């Protein structure tokens, strides 16, 4: 048994692990390879006030404006003020941030009123993941265990001497390699399981972004908040074979323009004075409207007016990837569409990363900390992982003596020994959820479409619950159950909100209400 159990080996999980490991034994579980989360896929960078003339107030204001006023200002301040130190720690771990004339090179992204994004060319996340993983692998107190699919939290209901209390003692997890389910216990558990992007048919997120941590916390009794605010990134590559390749917002930050592919007209300046650098919700809705108005498949993102060397130097990975697909971005426009990108809502946490359940903490994209409000500002997400990974670790260390040791926990009930020959149930439901979420719960919503989605979720929940109750668990079944749970939380939250704010835009309630109120679902 470890002292502390962390589910997730991305930016949030590994930051927490590294902050705990000097004093405690830490085990980190990941459901596949250690680098399969969104962290390794991040392109643009990390936002921090580092330039003379930029201020914390400006970063805070930009975050609140993007978040349509729903952000918790105290949390925004807490995170923004810790950003420069977080960047320094990453540099100390060896993250090779781009430099120019001896200083960090800062790029710009939508919604930011200054250049304040540190980056490693256009593959920042890969460099961050590598550095964190290298440090964690080298630490004698950290045990990294890939291929463990957490199924559910172990709580008082699972104690051998049933207490029914809400304290979390760890998780049950399926070992992909042996097919066996084991219980992992600890005095404190941190969920760092990332987002739920794969609830949607088109998403920039990796395959494993199925909302597992959010669904597990909800089932165990924790509140979940603001799930209606699913962020759509304006510029995902439109390609019939490669469906989820992001074209970083930094392309627009460095001058990229959005154009109608038929007429060549640059449409963003007609709609918003910030043009291509308006916050993501504004740009994604504008592209969606342009596509619908003109019956297009995509719009163009054009940076070919910049010098070819400049484009290649700033976006080497995107340039090479596109060249492989027959697009030379130094001379040609890139076909793009909006796609789901980020889960703004999640498990309710406080400033210390504490959830409602004693013994359970959470950090990163699976949480709703108050930072993002109704729409996350670009490059604030990795930052949130570093700040809250550290905050959760500090709180655990601070109250360590009060944390009880876990009691004996019942072994997993393996009476469901039957293997199913009905894999089709999983495949069919998996695709169906993602399709109706895309069609009915997308960028522009209506109550009727949300209700259609809700009634499909009810039907599928019966089918999947029945299936889950009868057959041996598999990674796909675990994820399907969580996708459905998360879809339900998104639709319920969206139906609850009777206004349009940030990422939640509904034709039935197009106005913004005077008071900004979180949607909080209570199990
Ligand atoms: P992740 O990095 O997603 O890690 C989740 C971890 O949880 C993984 O290890 C996974 O295996 C594990 N896990 C999940 N479920 C289970 C389970 N059931 N059992 C065991 N383990 C489990 N943000 C920025 O700030 N700047 C950017 O430039 C940027 N670019 C992005 C580009 C792309 C293409 C995408 C998809 C996102 C981008 N984001 C960016 C968002 C950012 O990358 C993520 O929000 C952030 O990396 C999330 O980190 P995390 O640690 O919370 O989760
Ligand atoms: C991007 O590079 O456009 C993604 C940045 C982010 O999601 O914050």
XYZ file of C-alpha atoms and ligand atoms in Angstrom:
584
model
C 0.000 0.000 0.000
C 1.196 3.519 -0.808
C 0.674 6.588 1.304
C -0.996 8.427 -1.549
C -2.694 7.182 -4.690
C -2.935 9.325 -7.801
C -5.099 8.382 -10.759
C -3.631 9.978 -13.855
C -0.109 10.597 -15.144
C -0.605 13.900 -16.989
C 0.411 17.386 -15.880
C -1.852 17.417 -12.812
C -1.098 13.908 -11.558
C 2.667 14.061 -12.009
C 2.912 17.552 -10.514
C 1.108 16.311 -7.415
C 3.319 13.207 -7.270
C 6.554 15.183 -7.495
C 5.372 17.568 -4.784
C 4.551 14.702 -2.412
C 7.412 12.349 -3.058
C 9.998 13.916 -0.756
C 7.948 12.836 2.268
C 5.581 10.122 1.065
C 5.349 6.973 -1.023
C 3.190 7.724 -4.026
C 1.606 5.392 -6.571
C 0.391 6.809 -9.892
C -1.997 4.750 -12.027
C -2.616 5.431 -15.722
C -5.119 3.618 -17.842
C -2.784 3.115 -20.780
C 0.754 4.276 -21.448
C 1.910 7.030 -19.102
C 1.943 9.677 -21.836
C -1.464 8.998 -23.355
C -3.358 11.901 -21.736
C -4.055 15.334 -23.225
C -0.945 16.820 -21.652
C 1.362 15.285 -24.243
C -0.880 16.663 -27.009
C -0.830 20.299 -25.893
C 0.514 22.571 -28.578
C 0.229 26.296 -27.872
C 1.795 26.640 -24.428
C 1.322 27.925 -20.902
C 0.047 31.380 -19.955
C 2.077 33.428 -17.462
C 2.778 37.105 -16.883
C 6.458 37.418 -17.740
C 6.802 40.450 -19.982
C 7.457 44.015 -18.780
C 4.209 45.914 -19.283
C 2.044 42.852 -18.691
C 0.374 42.548 -15.274
C -1.408 39.958 -13.139
C -4.491 42.186 -13.301
C -4.466 42.001 -17.069
C -4.191 38.164 -17.082
C -6.940 38.011 -14.446
C -9.199 40.328 -16.468
C -8.623 38.359 -19.679
C -9.469 35.119 -17.862
C -12.679 36.631 -16.440
C -13.726 38.141 -19.773
C -13.227 34.818 -21.592
C -15.081 33.057 -18.758
C -18.084 35.407 -19.179
C -17.925 36.463 -15.537
C -18.636 33.010 -14.124
C -15.086 32.566 -12.823
C -14.314 32.680 -9.118
C -12.112 35.778 -8.981
C -10.207 34.639 -5.878
C -9.266 31.394 -7.632
C -8.287 33.238 -10.819
C -5.955 35.431 -8.755
C -4.592 32.398 -6.919
C -3.687 30.664 -10.193
C -2.457 33.654 -12.209
C -0.147 34.814 -9.421
C 1.463 31.367 -9.212
C 2.113 31.077 -12.953
C 5.626 32.573 -13.152
C 6.875 30.272 -10.361
C 5.295 27.259 -12.081
C 7.185 28.108 -15.286
C 10.440 28.417 -13.336
C 9.931 24.970 -11.808
C 9.315 23.474 -15.248
C 12.503 25.091 -16.553
C 14.359 23.611 -13.580
C 13.001 20.198 -14.594
C 14.477 20.758 -18.052
C 11.529 21.918 -20.182
C 13.291 23.686 -23.087
C 10.979 26.678 -23.545
C 11.629 28.708 -26.696
C 13.853 31.735 -26.197
C 14.626 34.830 -28.227
C 17.462 37.244 -27.479
C 18.156 35.498 -24.170
C 14.584 35.804 -22.860
C 11.613 33.440 -23.046
C 9.774 33.825 -26.337
C 6.127 34.637 -25.664
C 3.451 33.934 -28.204
C -0.107 35.178 -28.249
C -3.477 33.409 -28.296
C -7.149 34.358 -28.435
C -8.529 36.397 -25.540
C -5.085 37.443 -24.272
C -4.384 41.156 -24.367
C -0.611 40.536 -24.185
C 1.965 38.120 -25.475
C 2.180 35.800 -22.490
C 2.332 32.186 -23.700
C 5.583 30.322 -23.083
C 5.995 27.393 -25.433
C 8.247 24.715 -26.861
C 7.690 25.427 -30.559
C 4.237 23.956 -31.309
C 4.607 20.842 -29.127
C 4.722 22.265 -25.604
C 2.785 19.437 -23.999
C 5.133 16.755 -25.262
C 8.107 18.526 -23.685
C 6.234 19.069 -20.409
C 5.083 15.444 -20.230
C 8.608 14.198 -20.940
C 10.165 16.383 -18.248
C 7.595 15.495 -15.580
C 7.703 11.818 -16.434
C 11.509 11.742 -16.418
C 11.554 13.300 -12.934
C 8.844 10.954 -11.631
C 10.531 7.874 -13.073
C 13.788 8.849 -11.394
C 12.201 9.358 -7.977
C 12.555 6.385 -5.623
C 9.304 7.214 -3.797
C 7.125 7.277 -6.929
C 5.735 4.096 -8.459
C 4.256 4.597 -11.916
C 1.845 1.868 -13.005
C 0.499 2.023 -16.562
C -2.390 -0.091 -17.939
C -4.599 0.199 -14.845
C -8.149 1.261 -15.661
C -9.762 2.677 -12.521
C -13.388 1.546 -12.361
C -14.820 3.067 -9.196
C -13.736 4.693 -5.983
C -13.542 2.472 -2.903
C -15.475 4.151 -0.079
C -17.056 3.262 3.240
C -19.547 1.132 1.303
C -16.711 -1.179 0.301
C -15.140 -1.679 3.714
C -15.033 -5.281 4.922
C -16.807 -4.042 8.042
C -19.313 -1.902 6.195
C -19.415 1.671 7.494
C -21.259 3.287 4.599
C -19.303 6.479 5.285
C -18.284 8.693 2.397
C -14.499 8.626 2.982
C -12.531 7.516 -0.041
C -9.906 4.832 0.477
C -8.694 4.350 -3.080
C -9.944 2.732 -6.281
C -10.794 -0.562 -7.879
C -8.814 -0.853 -11.099
C -8.707 -3.344 -13.944
C -5.211 -4.453 -14.912
C -5.250 -4.610 -18.706
C -2.374 -7.053 -18.724
C -3.917 -9.690 -16.434
C -7.624 -8.908 -16.829
C -7.931 -8.894 -13.010
C -9.460 -6.188 -10.839
C -7.503 -5.139 -7.744
C -8.233 -2.615 -5.033
C -5.554 0.060 -4.477
C -5.800 1.856 -1.156
C -4.136 4.898 0.376
C -4.738 7.542 3.012
C -5.474 10.090 0.302
C -6.497 9.683 -3.330
C -6.092 12.323 -6.042
C -8.124 12.146 -9.241
C -6.173 13.656 -12.147
C -7.965 11.833 -14.919
C -8.373 14.622 -17.492
C -11.428 15.624 -19.491
C -14.383 14.099 -21.279
C -13.800 15.251 -24.856
C -14.555 11.886 -26.352
C -18.206 12.333 -25.429
C -18.279 14.128 -28.794
C -17.841 12.673 -32.270
C -15.237 15.254 -33.245
C -12.732 16.141 -30.561
C -9.089 17.171 -30.430
C -8.673 15.114 -27.239
C -7.026 11.695 -27.069
C -8.989 8.435 -27.103
C -8.899 8.079 -23.303
C -10.675 11.383 -22.547
C -13.865 9.646 -21.439
C -14.615 11.537 -18.230
C -13.720 8.585 -15.971
C -12.737 10.622 -12.919
C -15.783 12.863 -13.145
C -18.078 9.858 -13.444
C -16.362 7.980 -10.585
C -16.517 10.974 -8.248
C -20.176 11.562 -9.100
C -21.099 7.933 -8.458
C -19.310 8.102 -5.103
C -21.306 11.185 -4.062
C -19.253 14.257 -5.028
C -20.828 17.326 -6.602
C -20.120 18.106 -10.227
C -20.430 21.583 -11.693
C -20.670 23.554 -14.969
C -20.639 20.534 -17.247
C -22.585 22.425 -19.940
C -19.431 24.385 -20.746
C -17.741 22.048 -23.194
C -15.207 24.043 -25.153
C -15.015 23.789 -28.929
C -11.664 24.787 -30.379
C -12.162 26.866 -33.511
C -9.434 25.286 -35.605
C -9.227 21.523 -35.870
C -7.841 20.261 -39.196
C -10.581 19.229 -41.624
C -9.379 16.009 -43.204
C -11.281 12.869 -44.073
C -8.624 10.582 -42.607
C -7.063 12.585 -39.765
C -10.032 13.674 -37.701
C -8.616 15.184 -34.526
C -5.492 17.152 -35.351
C -5.427 20.552 -33.687
C -4.084 23.627 -35.448
C -2.880 25.677 -32.510
C -4.436 29.020 -31.722
C -0.886 30.400 -31.868
C -1.219 30.251 -35.674
C -3.860 32.963 -35.317
C -1.696 34.613 -32.644
C 1.085 34.932 -35.211
C -1.211 36.432 -37.845
C -3.301 33.553 -39.252
C -6.589 34.718 -40.788
C -9.911 32.912 -41.127
C -11.424 33.088 -44.600
C -14.410 31.815 -46.509
C -12.905 29.201 -48.880
C -15.251 30.144 -51.739
C -14.871 33.912 -51.686
C -11.583 34.358 -49.802
C -13.378 36.882 -47.561
C -11.819 37.300 -44.093
C -14.955 37.196 -41.935
C -13.847 37.664 -38.300
C -13.251 41.451 -38.430
C -16.929 41.856 -39.476
C -18.036 40.178 -36.255
C -15.695 41.173 -33.449
C -13.106 43.912 -33.067
C -10.660 41.315 -31.734
C -11.084 39.443 -35.035
C -9.320 36.021 -35.028
C -8.069 36.634 -31.492
C -11.487 36.896 -29.865
C -12.102 34.230 -27.179
C -12.674 30.698 -28.446
C -16.434 30.573 -27.971
C -16.841 33.656 -30.166
C -14.547 32.381 -32.943
C -15.981 28.829 -32.890
C -19.561 30.166 -33.180
C -18.526 32.473 -36.017
C -16.976 29.588 -37.975
C -20.000 27.402 -37.270
C -22.298 30.164 -38.571
C -20.164 30.716 -41.698
C -20.171 26.985 -42.455
C -23.947 26.759 -42.023
C -24.740 29.995 -43.896
C -22.748 29.034 -46.988
C -23.180 25.243 -46.832
C -19.417 24.755 -46.446
C -17.522 21.735 -45.146
C -14.832 23.929 -43.575
C -13.271 27.405 -43.550
C -9.699 28.363 -44.338
C -7.016 29.346 -41.848
C -4.391 31.208 -43.812
C -0.924 32.174 -42.582
C 0.732 31.978 -46.009
C 1.257 35.777 -46.021
C 3.949 35.343 -43.350
C 7.520 34.504 -44.463
C 7.952 30.760 -45.023
C 10.925 30.568 -42.639
C 8.907 32.233 -39.888
C 6.049 29.735 -40.299
C 8.363 26.734 -40.371
C 10.296 27.955 -37.313
C 7.195 28.615 -35.212
C 5.140 25.605 -36.235
C 7.574 22.857 -37.227
C 5.370 19.927 -36.181
C 2.167 21.261 -37.706
C 4.051 22.179 -40.862
C 5.480 18.661 -41.217
C 2.191 16.963 -40.383
C 0.317 19.038 -42.973
C 3.008 18.528 -45.588
C 2.514 14.784 -45.121
C -1.156 15.346 -45.951
C -0.357 17.381 -49.058
C -0.848 20.873 -47.553
C 2.036 23.357 -47.517
C 0.946 25.935 -44.935
C 3.649 28.350 -46.060
C 1.872 28.744 -49.408
C -1.628 27.298 -48.918
C -4.543 27.868 -46.516
C -5.425 25.105 -44.023
C -8.997 23.703 -44.046
C -10.346 23.858 -40.470
C -13.539 23.184 -38.479
C -14.392 23.607 -34.793
C -14.150 20.456 -32.642
C -14.665 19.672 -28.982
C -11.462 20.495 -27.147
C -11.781 21.019 -23.395
C -14.078 20.194 -20.462
C -14.520 23.385 -18.417
C -16.767 21.764 -15.812
C -16.021 18.852 -13.526
C -15.661 17.713 -9.942
C -16.152 20.609 -7.525
C -12.871 21.373 -5.732
C -11.772 24.086 -3.362
C -8.501 26.000 -3.406
C -6.716 22.998 -1.840
C -8.022 20.578 -4.459
C -10.390 19.023 -1.917
C -13.585 17.436 -3.226
C -16.749 16.910 -1.175
C -15.558 13.465 -0.112
C -13.050 13.125 2.733
C -9.811 11.570 1.518
C -10.506 12.512 -2.118
C -8.722 15.330 -3.954
C -8.831 16.237 -7.623
C -6.757 18.399 -9.949
C -6.585 19.387 -13.601
C -9.134 19.035 -16.366
C -11.419 16.689 -14.397
C -12.216 19.522 -11.956
C -14.281 22.678 -11.719
C -12.053 24.861 -9.588
C -13.606 28.226 -10.469
C -10.736 29.216 -12.770
C -12.354 28.903 -16.181
C -15.946 30.046 -15.682
C -18.078 29.642 -18.792
C -15.151 29.420 -21.226
C -11.494 28.635 -20.577
C -8.936 31.191 -21.705
C -6.310 29.679 -24.007
C -3.282 28.119 -22.285
C -4.740 28.445 -18.782
C -5.342 24.718 -18.555
C -1.841 23.342 -18.120
C -1.324 26.168 -15.675
C -4.299 25.000 -13.615
C -2.784 21.486 -13.519
C 0.506 22.777 -12.086
C -1.098 25.074 -9.510
C -3.729 22.629 -8.274
C -1.441 19.580 -8.445
C 0.813 21.447 -6.051
C -2.028 22.797 -3.906
C -3.555 19.346 -3.375
C -0.130 17.959 -2.465
C 0.473 20.781 0.018
C -2.871 20.205 1.694
C -2.312 16.470 2.030
C 1.136 17.069 3.504
C -0.277 19.672 5.897
C -2.977 17.412 7.337
C -1.150 14.097 7.015
C -1.322 13.247 10.723
C -5.106 13.514 10.673
C -5.571 11.184 7.707
C -6.684 7.729 8.888
C -5.101 4.574 7.492
C -7.471 2.633 5.242
C -9.366 -0.300 6.738
C -9.579 -3.658 4.909
C -11.592 -3.229 1.695
C -13.684 -5.946 0.096
C -12.208 -7.601 -2.971
C -13.887 -6.926 -6.309
C -16.991 -9.010 -6.840
C -15.897 -11.350 -9.589
C -19.155 -13.253 -9.798
C -19.801 -11.634 -13.167
C -17.465 -14.096 -14.779
C -19.160 -14.342 -18.129
C -17.422 -12.910 -21.133
C -19.845 -11.249 -23.465
C -20.106 -12.178 -27.114
C -22.108 -8.990 -27.624
C -19.261 -6.553 -28.205
C -21.638 -4.880 -30.635
C -23.536 -3.349 -27.677
C -20.416 -1.450 -26.692
C -19.417 -0.377 -30.195
C -22.928 0.676 -31.167
C -23.567 2.705 -28.000
C -20.095 4.249 -28.030
C -20.623 5.687 -31.515
C -24.232 6.626 -30.889
C -23.488 8.714 -27.778
C -20.750 10.636 -29.528
C -22.881 11.253 -32.575
C -25.989 12.556 -30.779
C -23.884 14.668 -28.427
C -22.294 16.257 -31.499
C -25.640 16.798 -33.234
C -27.818 17.782 -30.273
C -25.483 19.191 -27.615
C -22.975 21.068 -29.794
C -22.010 24.682 -30.386
C -25.584 25.951 -30.841
C -28.243 24.278 -28.687
C -32.022 24.249 -28.276
C -34.152 22.841 -25.475
C -35.788 20.411 -27.863
C -32.465 18.987 -29.029
C -31.230 18.715 -25.450
C -34.399 16.842 -24.519
C -33.858 14.463 -27.439
C -30.366 13.777 -26.167
C -31.716 13.264 -22.620
C -34.248 10.670 -23.732
C -31.595 8.716 -25.670
C -29.340 8.802 -22.622
C -32.152 7.326 -20.489
C -32.670 4.434 -22.914
C -28.976 3.722 -23.250
C -28.394 3.921 -19.505
C -30.851 1.043 -18.995
C -29.108 -1.029 -21.644
C -25.568 -0.314 -20.463
C -26.427 -0.777 -16.756
C -27.956 -4.139 -17.537
C -24.932 -5.119 -19.597
C -22.518 -3.879 -16.913
C -24.342 -5.915 -14.274
C -24.004 -9.163 -16.186
C -20.644 -9.277 -17.858
C -17.008 -9.145 -16.947
C -15.660 -5.592 -17.083
C -13.448 -4.616 -19.986
C -11.686 -1.285 -20.609
C -14.220 -0.429 -23.336
C -17.181 -1.196 -21.085
C -15.730 0.895 -18.245
C -15.248 3.825 -20.611
C -18.671 3.446 -22.192
C -20.324 3.577 -18.768
C -18.372 6.742 -17.972
C -19.070 8.372 -21.341
C -22.756 7.856 -20.783
C -22.569 9.171 -17.234
C -20.698 12.254 -18.411
C -23.070 12.836 -21.322
C -25.921 12.744 -18.828
C -24.208 15.335 -16.605
C -23.563 17.609 -19.602
C -27.156 17.442 -20.852
C -28.678 17.902 -17.399
C -26.485 20.936 -16.801
C -27.312 22.382 -20.216
C -31.047 21.956 -19.638
C -30.693 23.628 -16.259
C -29.138 26.827 -17.640
C -31.818 29.240 -18.866
C -29.511 31.741 -20.560
C -26.664 31.864 -23.065
C -23.298 32.384 -21.439
C -19.815 31.622 -22.720
C -19.735 28.207 -24.334
C -23.377 27.440 -23.618
C -25.396 29.042 -26.409
C -29.058 28.157 -26.814
C -31.523 29.602 -29.300
C -34.289 29.324 -26.697
C -32.541 31.548 -24.161
C -30.210 33.802 -26.180
C -29.883 36.450 -23.443
C -27.297 36.672 -20.697
C -28.882 36.782 -17.234
C -27.646 39.576 -14.930
C -26.306 37.188 -12.311
C -23.589 34.635 -13.059
C -24.422 31.392 -11.240
C -22.644 28.021 -11.415
C -24.660 24.950 -12.325
C -24.050 22.549 -9.459
C -25.397 19.000 -9.678
C -25.769 17.150 -6.396
C -25.807 13.300 -6.501
P -4.401 14.437 -18.859
O -3.103 14.960 -19.303
O -5.453 14.250 -19.888
O -4.095 13.044 -18.161
C -5.131 12.192 -17.742
C -4.512 10.980 -17.095
O -5.519 10.239 -16.428
C -3.866 10.022 -18.086
O -2.668 9.532 -17.538
C -4.882 8.887 -18.172
O -4.299 7.630 -18.474
C -5.415 8.879 -16.763
N -6.741 8.276 -16.628
C -7.917 8.694 -17.134
N -8.905 7.853 -16.807
C -8.332 6.877 -16.055
C -8.811 5.704 -15.456
N -10.093 5.316 -15.517
N -7.935 4.915 -14.792
C -6.612 5.236 -14.713
N -6.108 6.343 -15.283
C -6.958 7.149 -15.940
N -3.867 23.442 -22.525
C -3.004 24.457 -22.357
O -2.946 25.067 -21.284
N -2.167 24.821 -23.375
C -2.174 24.192 -24.589
O -1.402 24.537 -25.469
C -3.098 23.144 -24.798
N -3.166 22.505 -25.990
C -3.992 21.430 -26.122
C -3.992 20.722 -27.317
C -4.782 19.578 -27.454
C -4.779 18.826 -28.745
C -5.591 19.167 -26.373
C -6.461 17.942 -26.488
C -5.610 19.881 -25.193
C -4.811 21.008 -25.056
N -4.786 21.731 -23.861
C -3.922 22.769 -23.713
C -5.518 21.256 -22.694
C -4.550 20.503 -21.765
O -3.658 19.734 -22.548
C -5.273 19.585 -20.812
O -6.342 20.235 -20.216
C -4.324 19.108 -19.716
O -3.177 18.535 -20.291
C -5.017 18.099 -18.826
O -4.063 17.541 -17.969
P -4.544 16.535 -16.849
O -3.332 16.174 -16.084
O -5.711 17.077 -16.149
O -5.068 15.264 -17.682
C -3.881 25.654 -28.774
O -2.670 25.497 -28.912
O -4.603 26.267 -29.561
C -4.509 25.049 -27.585
C -4.248 25.909 -26.426
C -5.191 25.567 -25.323
O -6.035 24.690 -25.444
O -5.099 26.246 -24.293
